Tab-separated table of C-alpha atoms and ligand atoms in Angstrom:
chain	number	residue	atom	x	y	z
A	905	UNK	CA	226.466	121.063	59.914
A	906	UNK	CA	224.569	124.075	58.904
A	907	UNK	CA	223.561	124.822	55.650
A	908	UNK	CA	225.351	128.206	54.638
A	909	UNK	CA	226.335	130.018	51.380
A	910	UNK	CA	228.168	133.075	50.594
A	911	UNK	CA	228.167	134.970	47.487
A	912	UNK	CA	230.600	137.284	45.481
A	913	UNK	CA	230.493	139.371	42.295
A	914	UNK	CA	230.079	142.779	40.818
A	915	UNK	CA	227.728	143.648	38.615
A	916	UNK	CA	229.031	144.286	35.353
A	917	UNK	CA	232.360	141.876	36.511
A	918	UNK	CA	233.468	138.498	34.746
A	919	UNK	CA	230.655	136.577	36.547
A	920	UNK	CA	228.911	135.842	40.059
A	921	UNK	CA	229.814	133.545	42.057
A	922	UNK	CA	228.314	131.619	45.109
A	923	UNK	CA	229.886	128.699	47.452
A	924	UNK	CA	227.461	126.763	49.160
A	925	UNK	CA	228.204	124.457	52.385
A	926	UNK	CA	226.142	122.049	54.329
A	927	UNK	CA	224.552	120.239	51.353
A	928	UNK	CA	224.452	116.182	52.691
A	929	UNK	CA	226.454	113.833	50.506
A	930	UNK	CA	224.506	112.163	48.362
A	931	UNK	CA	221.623	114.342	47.369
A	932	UNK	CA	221.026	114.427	43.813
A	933	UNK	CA	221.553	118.113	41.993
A	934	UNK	CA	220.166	119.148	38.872
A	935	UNK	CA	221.789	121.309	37.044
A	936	UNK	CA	218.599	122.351	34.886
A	937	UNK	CA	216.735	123.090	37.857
A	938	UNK	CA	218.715	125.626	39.120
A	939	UNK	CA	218.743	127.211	35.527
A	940	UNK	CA	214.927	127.275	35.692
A	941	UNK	CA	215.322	128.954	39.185
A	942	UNK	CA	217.770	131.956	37.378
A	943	UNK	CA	215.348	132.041	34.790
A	944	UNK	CA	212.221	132.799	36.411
A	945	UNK	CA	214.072	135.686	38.339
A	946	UNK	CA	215.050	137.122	34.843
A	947	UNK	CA	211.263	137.285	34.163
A	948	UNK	CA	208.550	139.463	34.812
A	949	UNK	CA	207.382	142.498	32.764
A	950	UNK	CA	208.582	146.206	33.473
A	951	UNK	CA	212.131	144.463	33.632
A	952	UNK	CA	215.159	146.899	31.478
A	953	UNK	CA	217.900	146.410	29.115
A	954	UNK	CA	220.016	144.284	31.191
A	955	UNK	CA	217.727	141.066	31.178
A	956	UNK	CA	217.814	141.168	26.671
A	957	UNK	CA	221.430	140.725	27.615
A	958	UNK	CA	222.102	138.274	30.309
A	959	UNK	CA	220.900	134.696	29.879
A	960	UNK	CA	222.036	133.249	33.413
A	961	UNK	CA	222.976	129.516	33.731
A	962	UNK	CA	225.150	128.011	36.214
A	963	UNK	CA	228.434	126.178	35.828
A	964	UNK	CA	228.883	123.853	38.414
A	965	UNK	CA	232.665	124.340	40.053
A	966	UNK	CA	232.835	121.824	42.585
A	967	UNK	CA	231.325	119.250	45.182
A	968	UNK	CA	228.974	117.560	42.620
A	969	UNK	CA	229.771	114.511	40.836
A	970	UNK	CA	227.939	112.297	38.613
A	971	UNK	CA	224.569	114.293	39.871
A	972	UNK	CA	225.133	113.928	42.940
A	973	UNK	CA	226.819	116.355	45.767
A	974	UNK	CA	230.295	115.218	47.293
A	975	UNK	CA	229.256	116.458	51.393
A	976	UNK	CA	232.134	119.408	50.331
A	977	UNK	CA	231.386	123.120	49.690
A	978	UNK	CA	229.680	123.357	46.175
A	979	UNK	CA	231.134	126.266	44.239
A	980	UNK	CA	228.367	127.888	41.190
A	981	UNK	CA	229.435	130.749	38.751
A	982	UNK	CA	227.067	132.644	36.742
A	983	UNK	CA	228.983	134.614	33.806
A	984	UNK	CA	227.909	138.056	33.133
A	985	UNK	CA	227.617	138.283	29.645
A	986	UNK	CA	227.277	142.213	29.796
A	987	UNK	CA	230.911	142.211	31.185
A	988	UNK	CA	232.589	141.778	27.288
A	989	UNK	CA	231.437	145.761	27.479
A	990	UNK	CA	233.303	146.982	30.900
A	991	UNK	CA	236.547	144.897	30.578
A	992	UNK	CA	238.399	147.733	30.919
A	993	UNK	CA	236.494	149.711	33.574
A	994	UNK	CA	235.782	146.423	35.704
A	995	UNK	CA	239.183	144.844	35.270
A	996	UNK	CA	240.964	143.639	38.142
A	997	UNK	CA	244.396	144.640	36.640
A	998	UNK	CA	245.836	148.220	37.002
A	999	UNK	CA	245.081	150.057	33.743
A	1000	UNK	CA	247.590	152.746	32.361
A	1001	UNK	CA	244.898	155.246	30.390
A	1002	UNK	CA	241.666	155.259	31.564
A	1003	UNK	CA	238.997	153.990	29.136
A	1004	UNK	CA	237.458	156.789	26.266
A	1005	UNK	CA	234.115	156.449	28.771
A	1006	UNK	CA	235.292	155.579	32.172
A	1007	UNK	CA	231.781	155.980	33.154
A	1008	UNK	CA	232.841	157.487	36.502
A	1009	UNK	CA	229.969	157.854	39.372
A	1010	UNK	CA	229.021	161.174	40.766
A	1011	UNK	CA	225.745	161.875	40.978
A	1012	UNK	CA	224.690	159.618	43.969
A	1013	UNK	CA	220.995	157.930	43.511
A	1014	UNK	CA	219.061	158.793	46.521
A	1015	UNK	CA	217.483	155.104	48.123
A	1016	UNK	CA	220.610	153.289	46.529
A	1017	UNK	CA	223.427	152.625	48.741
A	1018	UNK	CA	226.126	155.170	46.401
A	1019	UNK	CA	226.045	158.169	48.771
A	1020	UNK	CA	226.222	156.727	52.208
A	1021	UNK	CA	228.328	153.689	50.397
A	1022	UNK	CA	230.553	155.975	48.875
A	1023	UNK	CA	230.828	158.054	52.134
A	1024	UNK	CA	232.014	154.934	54.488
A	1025	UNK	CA	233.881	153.615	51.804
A	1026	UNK	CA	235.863	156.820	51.081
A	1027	UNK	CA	235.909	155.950	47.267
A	1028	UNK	CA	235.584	158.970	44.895
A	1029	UNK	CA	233.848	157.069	42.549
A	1030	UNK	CA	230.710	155.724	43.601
A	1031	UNK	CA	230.611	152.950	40.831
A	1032	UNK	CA	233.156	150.661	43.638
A	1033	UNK	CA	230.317	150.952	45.506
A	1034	UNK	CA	226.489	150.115	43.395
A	1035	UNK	CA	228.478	147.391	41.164
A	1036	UNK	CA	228.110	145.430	44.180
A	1037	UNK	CA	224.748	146.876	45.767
A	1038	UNK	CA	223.465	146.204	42.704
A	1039	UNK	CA	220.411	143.695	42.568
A	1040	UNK	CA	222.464	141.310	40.157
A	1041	UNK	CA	223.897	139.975	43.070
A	1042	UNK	CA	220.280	138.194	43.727
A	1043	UNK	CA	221.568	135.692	40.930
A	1044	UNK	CA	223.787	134.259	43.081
A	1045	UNK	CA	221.617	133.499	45.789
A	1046	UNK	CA	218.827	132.047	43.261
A	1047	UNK	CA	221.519	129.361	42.704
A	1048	UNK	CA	222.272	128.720	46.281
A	1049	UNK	CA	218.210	128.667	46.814
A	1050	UNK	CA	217.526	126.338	43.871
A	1051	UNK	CA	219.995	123.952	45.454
A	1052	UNK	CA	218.196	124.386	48.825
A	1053	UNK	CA	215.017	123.771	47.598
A	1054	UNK	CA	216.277	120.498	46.000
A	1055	UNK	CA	217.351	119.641	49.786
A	1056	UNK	CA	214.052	120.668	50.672
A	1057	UNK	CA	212.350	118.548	47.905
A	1058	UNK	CA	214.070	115.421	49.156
A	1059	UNK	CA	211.669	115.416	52.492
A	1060	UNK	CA	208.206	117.025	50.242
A	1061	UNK	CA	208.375	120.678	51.012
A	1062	UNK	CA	207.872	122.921	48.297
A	1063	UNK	CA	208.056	126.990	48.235
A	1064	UNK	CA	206.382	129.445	45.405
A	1065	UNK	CA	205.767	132.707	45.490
A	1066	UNK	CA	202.963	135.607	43.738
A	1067	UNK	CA	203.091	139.424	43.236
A	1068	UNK	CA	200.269	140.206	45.954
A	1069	UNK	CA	200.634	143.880	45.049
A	1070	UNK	CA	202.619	146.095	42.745
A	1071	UNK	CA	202.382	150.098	42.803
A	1072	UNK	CA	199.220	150.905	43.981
A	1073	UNK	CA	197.336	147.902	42.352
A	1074	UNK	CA	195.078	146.304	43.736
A	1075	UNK	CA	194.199	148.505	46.626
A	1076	UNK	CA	194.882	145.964	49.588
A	1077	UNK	CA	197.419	142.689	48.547
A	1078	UNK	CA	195.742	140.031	46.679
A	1079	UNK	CA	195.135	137.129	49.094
A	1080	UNK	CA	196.202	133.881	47.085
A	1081	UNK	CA	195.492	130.089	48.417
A	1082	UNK	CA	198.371	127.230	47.405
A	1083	UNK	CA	196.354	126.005	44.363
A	1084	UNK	CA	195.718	129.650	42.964
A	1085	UNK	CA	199.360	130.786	43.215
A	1086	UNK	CA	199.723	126.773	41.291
A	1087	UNK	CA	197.685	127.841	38.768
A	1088	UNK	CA	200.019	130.663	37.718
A	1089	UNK	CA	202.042	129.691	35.085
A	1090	UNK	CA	205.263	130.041	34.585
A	1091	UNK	CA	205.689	132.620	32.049
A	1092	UNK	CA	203.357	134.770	33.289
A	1093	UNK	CA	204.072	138.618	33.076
A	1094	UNK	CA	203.750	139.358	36.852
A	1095	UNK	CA	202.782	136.380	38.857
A	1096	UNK	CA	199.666	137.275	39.738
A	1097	UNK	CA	197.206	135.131	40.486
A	1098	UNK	CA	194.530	137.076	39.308
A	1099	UNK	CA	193.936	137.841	35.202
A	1100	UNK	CA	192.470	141.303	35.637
A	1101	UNK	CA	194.639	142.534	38.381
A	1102	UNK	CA	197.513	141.251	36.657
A	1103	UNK	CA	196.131	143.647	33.847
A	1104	UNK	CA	195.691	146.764	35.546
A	1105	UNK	CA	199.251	145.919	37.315
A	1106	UNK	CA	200.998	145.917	33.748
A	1107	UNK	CA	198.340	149.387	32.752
A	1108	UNK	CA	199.899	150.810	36.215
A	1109	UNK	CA	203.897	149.983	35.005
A	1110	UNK	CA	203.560	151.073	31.354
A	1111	UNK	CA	202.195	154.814	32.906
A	1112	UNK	CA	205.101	154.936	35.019
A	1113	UNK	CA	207.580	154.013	32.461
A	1114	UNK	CA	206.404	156.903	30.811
A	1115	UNK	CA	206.479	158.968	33.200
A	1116	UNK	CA	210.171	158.116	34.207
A	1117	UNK	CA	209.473	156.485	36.991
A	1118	UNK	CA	209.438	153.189	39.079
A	1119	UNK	CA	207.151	151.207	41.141
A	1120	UNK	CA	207.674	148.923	43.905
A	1121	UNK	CA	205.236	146.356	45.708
A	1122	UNK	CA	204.263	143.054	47.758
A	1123	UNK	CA	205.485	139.580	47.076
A	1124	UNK	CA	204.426	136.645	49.049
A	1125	UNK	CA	206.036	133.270	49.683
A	1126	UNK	CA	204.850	129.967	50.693
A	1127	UNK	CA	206.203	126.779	52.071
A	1128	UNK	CA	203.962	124.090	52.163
A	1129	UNK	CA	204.844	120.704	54.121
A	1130	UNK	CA	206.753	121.244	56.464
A	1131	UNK	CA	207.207	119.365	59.394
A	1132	UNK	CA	206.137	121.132	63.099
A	1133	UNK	CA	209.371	122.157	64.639
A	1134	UNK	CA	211.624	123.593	63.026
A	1135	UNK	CA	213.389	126.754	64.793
A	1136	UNK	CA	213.136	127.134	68.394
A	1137	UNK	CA	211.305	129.626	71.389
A	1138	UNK	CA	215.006	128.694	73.605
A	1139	UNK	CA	216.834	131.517	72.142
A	1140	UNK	CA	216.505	135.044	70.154
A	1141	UNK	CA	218.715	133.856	67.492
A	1142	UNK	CA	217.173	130.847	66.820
A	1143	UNK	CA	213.447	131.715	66.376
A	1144	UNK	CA	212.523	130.696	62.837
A	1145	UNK	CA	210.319	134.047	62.292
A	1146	UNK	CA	213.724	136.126	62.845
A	1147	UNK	CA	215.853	134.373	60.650
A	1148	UNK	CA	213.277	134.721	58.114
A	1149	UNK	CA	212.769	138.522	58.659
A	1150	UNK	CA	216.158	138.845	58.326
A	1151	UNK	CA	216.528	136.900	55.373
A	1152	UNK	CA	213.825	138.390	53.124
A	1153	UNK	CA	214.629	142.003	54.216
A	1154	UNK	CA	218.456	141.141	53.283
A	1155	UNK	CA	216.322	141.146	49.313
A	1156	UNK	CA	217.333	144.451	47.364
A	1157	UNK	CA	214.875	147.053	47.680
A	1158	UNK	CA	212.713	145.170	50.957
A	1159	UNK	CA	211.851	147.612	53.194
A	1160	UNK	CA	209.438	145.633	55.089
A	1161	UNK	CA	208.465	142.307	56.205
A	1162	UNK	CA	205.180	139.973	57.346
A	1163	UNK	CA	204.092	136.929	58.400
A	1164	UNK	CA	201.057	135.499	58.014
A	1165	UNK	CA	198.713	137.974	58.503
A	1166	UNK	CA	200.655	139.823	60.764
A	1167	UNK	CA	199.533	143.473	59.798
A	1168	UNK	CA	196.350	143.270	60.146
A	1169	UNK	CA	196.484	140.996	63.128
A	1170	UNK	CA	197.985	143.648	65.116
A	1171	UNK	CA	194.628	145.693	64.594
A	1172	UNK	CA	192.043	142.473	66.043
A	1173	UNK	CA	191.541	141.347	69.213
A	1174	UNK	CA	192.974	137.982	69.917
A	1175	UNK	CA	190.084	135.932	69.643
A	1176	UNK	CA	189.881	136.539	66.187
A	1177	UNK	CA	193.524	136.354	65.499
A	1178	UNK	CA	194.882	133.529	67.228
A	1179	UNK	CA	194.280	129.648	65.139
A	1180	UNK	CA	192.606	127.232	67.418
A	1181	UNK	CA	193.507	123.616	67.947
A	1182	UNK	CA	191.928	121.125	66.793
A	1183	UNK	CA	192.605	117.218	66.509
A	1184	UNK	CA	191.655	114.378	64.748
A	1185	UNK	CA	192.999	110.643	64.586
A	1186	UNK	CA	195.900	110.898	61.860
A	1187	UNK	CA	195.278	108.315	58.948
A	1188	UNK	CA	198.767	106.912	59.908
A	1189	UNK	CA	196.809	105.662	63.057
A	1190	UNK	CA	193.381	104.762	61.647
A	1191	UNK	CA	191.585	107.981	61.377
A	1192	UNK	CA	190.319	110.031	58.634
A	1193	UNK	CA	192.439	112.787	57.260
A	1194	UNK	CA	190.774	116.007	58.619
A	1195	UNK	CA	190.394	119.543	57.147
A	1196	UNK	CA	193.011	121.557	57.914
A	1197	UNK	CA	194.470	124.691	56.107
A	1198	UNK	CA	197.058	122.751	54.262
A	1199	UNK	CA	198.494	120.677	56.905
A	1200	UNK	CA	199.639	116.933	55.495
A	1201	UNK	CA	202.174	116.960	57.759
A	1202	UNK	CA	199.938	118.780	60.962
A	1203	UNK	CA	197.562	116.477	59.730
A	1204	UNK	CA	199.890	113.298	59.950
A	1205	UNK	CA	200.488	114.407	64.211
A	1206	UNK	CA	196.788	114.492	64.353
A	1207	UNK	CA	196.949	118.307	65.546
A	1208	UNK	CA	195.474	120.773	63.018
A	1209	UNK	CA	193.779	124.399	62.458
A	1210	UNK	CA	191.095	125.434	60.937
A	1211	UNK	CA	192.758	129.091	59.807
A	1212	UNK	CA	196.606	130.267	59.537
A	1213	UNK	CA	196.428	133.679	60.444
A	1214	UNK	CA	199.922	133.353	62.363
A	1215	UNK	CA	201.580	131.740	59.103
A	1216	UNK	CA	202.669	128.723	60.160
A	1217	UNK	CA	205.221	129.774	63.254
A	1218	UNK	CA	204.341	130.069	66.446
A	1219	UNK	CA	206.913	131.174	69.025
A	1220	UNK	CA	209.659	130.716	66.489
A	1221	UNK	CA	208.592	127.298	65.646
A	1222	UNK	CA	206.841	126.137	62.562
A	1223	UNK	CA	203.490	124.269	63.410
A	1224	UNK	CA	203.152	122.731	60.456
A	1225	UNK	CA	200.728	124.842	58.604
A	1226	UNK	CA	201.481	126.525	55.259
A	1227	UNK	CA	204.359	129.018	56.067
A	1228	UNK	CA	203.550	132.836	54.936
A	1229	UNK	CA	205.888	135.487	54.582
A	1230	UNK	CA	205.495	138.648	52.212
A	1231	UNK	CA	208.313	141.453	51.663
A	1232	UNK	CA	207.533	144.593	50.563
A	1233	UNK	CA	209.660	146.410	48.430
A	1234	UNK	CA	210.213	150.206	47.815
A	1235	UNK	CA	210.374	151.663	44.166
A	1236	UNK	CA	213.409	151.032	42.276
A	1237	UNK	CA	215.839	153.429	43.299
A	1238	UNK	CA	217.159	154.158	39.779
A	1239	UNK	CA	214.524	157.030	38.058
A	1240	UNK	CA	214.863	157.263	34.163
A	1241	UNK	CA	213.344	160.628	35.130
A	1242	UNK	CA	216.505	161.406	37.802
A	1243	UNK	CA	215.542	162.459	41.722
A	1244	UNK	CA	217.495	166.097	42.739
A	1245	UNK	CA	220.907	165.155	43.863
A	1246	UNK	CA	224.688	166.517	44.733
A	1247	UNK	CA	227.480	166.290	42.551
A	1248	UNK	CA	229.732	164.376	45.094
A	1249	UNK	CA	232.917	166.536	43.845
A	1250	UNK	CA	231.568	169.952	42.796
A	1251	UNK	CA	228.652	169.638	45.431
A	1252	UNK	CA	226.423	171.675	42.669
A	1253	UNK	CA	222.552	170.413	42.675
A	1254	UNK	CA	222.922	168.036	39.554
A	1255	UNK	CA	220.218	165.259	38.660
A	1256	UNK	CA	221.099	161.539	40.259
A	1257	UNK	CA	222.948	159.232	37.668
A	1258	UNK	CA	221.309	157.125	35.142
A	1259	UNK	CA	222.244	154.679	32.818
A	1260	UNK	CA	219.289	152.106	32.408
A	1261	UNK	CA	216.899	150.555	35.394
A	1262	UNK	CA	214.177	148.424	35.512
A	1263	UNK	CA	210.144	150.099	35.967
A	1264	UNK	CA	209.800	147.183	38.715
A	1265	UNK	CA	211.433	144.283	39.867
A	1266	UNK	CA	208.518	142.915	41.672
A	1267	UNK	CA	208.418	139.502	40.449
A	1268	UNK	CA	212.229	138.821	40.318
A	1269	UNK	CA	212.016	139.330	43.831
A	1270	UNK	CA	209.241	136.874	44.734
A	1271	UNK	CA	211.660	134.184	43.243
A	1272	UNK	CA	214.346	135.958	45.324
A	1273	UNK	CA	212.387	135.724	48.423
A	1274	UNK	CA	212.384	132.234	47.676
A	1275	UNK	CA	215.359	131.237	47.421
A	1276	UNK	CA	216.420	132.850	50.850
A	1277	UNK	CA	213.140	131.879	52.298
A	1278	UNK	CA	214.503	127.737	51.343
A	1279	UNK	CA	218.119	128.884	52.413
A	1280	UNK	CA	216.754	129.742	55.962
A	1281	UNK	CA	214.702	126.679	56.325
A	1282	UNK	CA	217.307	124.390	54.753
A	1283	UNK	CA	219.510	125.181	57.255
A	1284	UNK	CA	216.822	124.162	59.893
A	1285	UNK	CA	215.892	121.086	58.161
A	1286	UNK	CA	220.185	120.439	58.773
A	1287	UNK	CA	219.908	121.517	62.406
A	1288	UNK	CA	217.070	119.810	63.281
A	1289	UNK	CA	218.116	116.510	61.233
A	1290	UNK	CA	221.732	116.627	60.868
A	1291	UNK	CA	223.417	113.437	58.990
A	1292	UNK	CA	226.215	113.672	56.896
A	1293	UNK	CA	224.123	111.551	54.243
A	1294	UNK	CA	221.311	112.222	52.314
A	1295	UNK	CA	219.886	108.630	53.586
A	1296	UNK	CA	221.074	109.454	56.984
A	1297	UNK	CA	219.154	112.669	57.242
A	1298	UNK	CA	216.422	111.260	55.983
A	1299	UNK	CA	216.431	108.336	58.439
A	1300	UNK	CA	216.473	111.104	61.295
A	1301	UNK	CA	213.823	112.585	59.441
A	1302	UNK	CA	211.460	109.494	59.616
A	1303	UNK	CA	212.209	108.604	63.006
A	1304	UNK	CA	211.233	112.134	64.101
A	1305	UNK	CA	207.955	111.566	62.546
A	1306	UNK	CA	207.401	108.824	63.928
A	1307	UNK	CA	208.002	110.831	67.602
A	1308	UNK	CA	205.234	113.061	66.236
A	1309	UNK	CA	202.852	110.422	65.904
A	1310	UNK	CA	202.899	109.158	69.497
A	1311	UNK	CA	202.291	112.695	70.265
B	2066	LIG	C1	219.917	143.430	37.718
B	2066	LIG	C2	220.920	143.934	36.949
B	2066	LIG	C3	221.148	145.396	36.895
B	2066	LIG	C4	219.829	146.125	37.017
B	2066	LIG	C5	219.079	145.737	38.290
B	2066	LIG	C6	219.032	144.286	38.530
B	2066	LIG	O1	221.752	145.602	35.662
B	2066	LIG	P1	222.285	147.012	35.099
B	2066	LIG	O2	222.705	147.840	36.277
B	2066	LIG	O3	223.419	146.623	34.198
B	2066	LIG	O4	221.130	147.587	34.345
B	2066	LIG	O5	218.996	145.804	35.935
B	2066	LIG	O6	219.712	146.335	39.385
B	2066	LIG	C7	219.041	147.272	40.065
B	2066	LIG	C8	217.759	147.422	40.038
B	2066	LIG	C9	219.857	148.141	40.875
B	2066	LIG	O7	219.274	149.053	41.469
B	2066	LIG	O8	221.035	147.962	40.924
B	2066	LIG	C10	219.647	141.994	37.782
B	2066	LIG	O9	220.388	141.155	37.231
B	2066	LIG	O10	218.642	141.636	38.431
């Protein structure tokens, strides 16, 4: 069974929803957790007008009872509380006068998906097309993530996230070890792990709020704990470092994606890229737990390195070591201070649409990334371990480890 969700919902519509399969019976859900997960991604400072509004909390449909899931697809809404003002111009019914405002789209946004949307679509009014492009949708998959990451919590992984650069602040991304991006806490404006940065980040938004515009940036994830082999070098499709790609790019407003240090890697010779192996007796056998990156569970094989520069996949496979991804996002594609654009009826030169936006959305999207980044490797924790049970996975889980050990 694979673990799969899929997600539905316009923006300024009744609510989201999301309907999650592949979550083992048994497995305890908590209901507050994921409303800590869709409140984090409401946080983060240079955020607009919509977040005052919406105060997102889940209601819990189906396949959980008593705490615990059923084994059957788990259905989550998330009401949007904005909708009580677009009734009328997002209701599903036919209407017989149009609304006093019918707040009709035009004026395409260039880097939002209206124009080219609109153009495929063949709709005349480009709001059928950014109520749904819309970043609000990232809700939804926050609540499938939160409920991944409780899968994931069940065998000790865990998965945060920091803002490693936003605009043009700091000059290269902020690198940030496990226990700094700890450290952060969990109210903080931007999610950086550095006080003064963090400062001149926040400087950097308020001058281009006033200017009108928008900044975007780098977030970095981490997944710590995780056992060596998950994903697979057999086929294109199943390589771990794809699936992740994909998965982070699939974030709103990602227009790029690393791992580990992948950037800068391609610019060094191997030799000072590559992680050498090293081993030492794991404690499970009688030695002494050696120094490695992060590695408990490396460590617990024996096998271990002494850097991560690959971010913890090689060919497609994790190896154990702290897993690294960052996404980097363009600007927000809605300007206060509108971009030239084409009045999609007239075709006159007219200014691109605007209603509200946020400065940057840098932040949000580190909890977004995730939340698809513990979607991806939930699914490979069910491909890898299977079970229909919580305590049967886990069983599979143990005796795998114990297959490591004799390694
Ligand atoms: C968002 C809700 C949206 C935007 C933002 C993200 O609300 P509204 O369109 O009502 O202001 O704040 O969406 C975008 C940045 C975008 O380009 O669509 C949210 O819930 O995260």
């Amino acid at each position: 069974m694979n673990f799969k969700f899929t997600t539905a919902g316009e923006s300024h519509g009744p609510a989201l929803v999301t309907i999650i399969e592949g979550v083992p019976a048994g497995l305890p859900i908590d209901k507050a957790a994921i409303d800590h997960e869709l409140w984090r991604r409401q946080q983060g400072y240079g955020r607009g007008g919509r977040m005052k509004i919406e105060t997102d909390t889940v209601n819990i449909l189906s396949g959980v009872r008593h705490g615990k899931a059923l084994g059957s697809p788990i259905a989550l809404m998330i009401e949007n509380r904005d909708f009580v003002h677009w009734t009328e111009i997002m209701s599903a019914e036919e209407i017989e006068t149009q609304p006093k405002n019918p707040r009709i789209v035009k004026r395409p946004r260039p880097g939002h998906a209206d124009l080219a949307g609109g153009q495929k679509y063949q709709t005349r009014d480009l709001r059928d097309i950014l109520e749904r492009a819309s970043a609000r949708e990232t809700a939804a998959r926050v609540a499938a993530g939160a409920v991944a990451r409780q899968l994931l919590a069940a065998f000790g992984v865990d998965i945060k996230s920091h803002v490693a650069k936003l605009g043009a602040v700091p000059e290269s991304p902020i690198d940030a070890d496990w226990d700094a991006i700890s450290l952060i806490p969990k109210d903080a404006s931007l999610m950086c792990a550095d006080n003064e940065i963090e400062a001149a980040m926040m400087a950097h938004i308020d001058d281009a709020k006033e200017k009108g515009d928008t900044l975007g940036g780098i977030f970095e994830v981490v997944a710590k704990n995780l056992p060596v082999g998950l994903g697979s070098h057999t086929s294109w499709e199943d390589k771990l470092d794809g699936r992740i790609a994909r998965a982070i790019m699939s974030i709103h407003a990602v227009k790029a994606v690393e791992l580990g240090e992948g950037v800068a890697n391609a610019r060094r010779p191997g030799s000072q890229v590559h992680d050498e192996i090293f081993f030492s007796s794991p404690p499970a056998l009688g030695g002494v737990a050696a120094a490695s990156t992060d590695g408990v569970v490396s460590n617990a094989s024996g096998f271990f390195r002494k850097t991560n520069r690959a971010g913890g996949l090689e060919g497609g496979i994790t190896n154990g070591e702290e897993l690294r991804v960052r996404g980097y996002l363009k600007p927000i594609s809605t300007l206060r201070k509108p971009l030239h654009s084409v009045d999609i009826d007239t075709k006159e030169d007219s200014p691109a649409a605007f209603e509200r936006s946020d400065v940057t959305a840098v932040p949000a999207a580190g909890v977004i990334g995730e939340a698809m980044l513990a979607i991806v490797l939930a699914n490979s924790f069910r491909e890898k371990f299977g079970g229909d049970s919580i305590d049967e996975m886990r069983q599979n889980f143990e005796n795998y480890k114990g297959l490591l050990l004799r390694y």
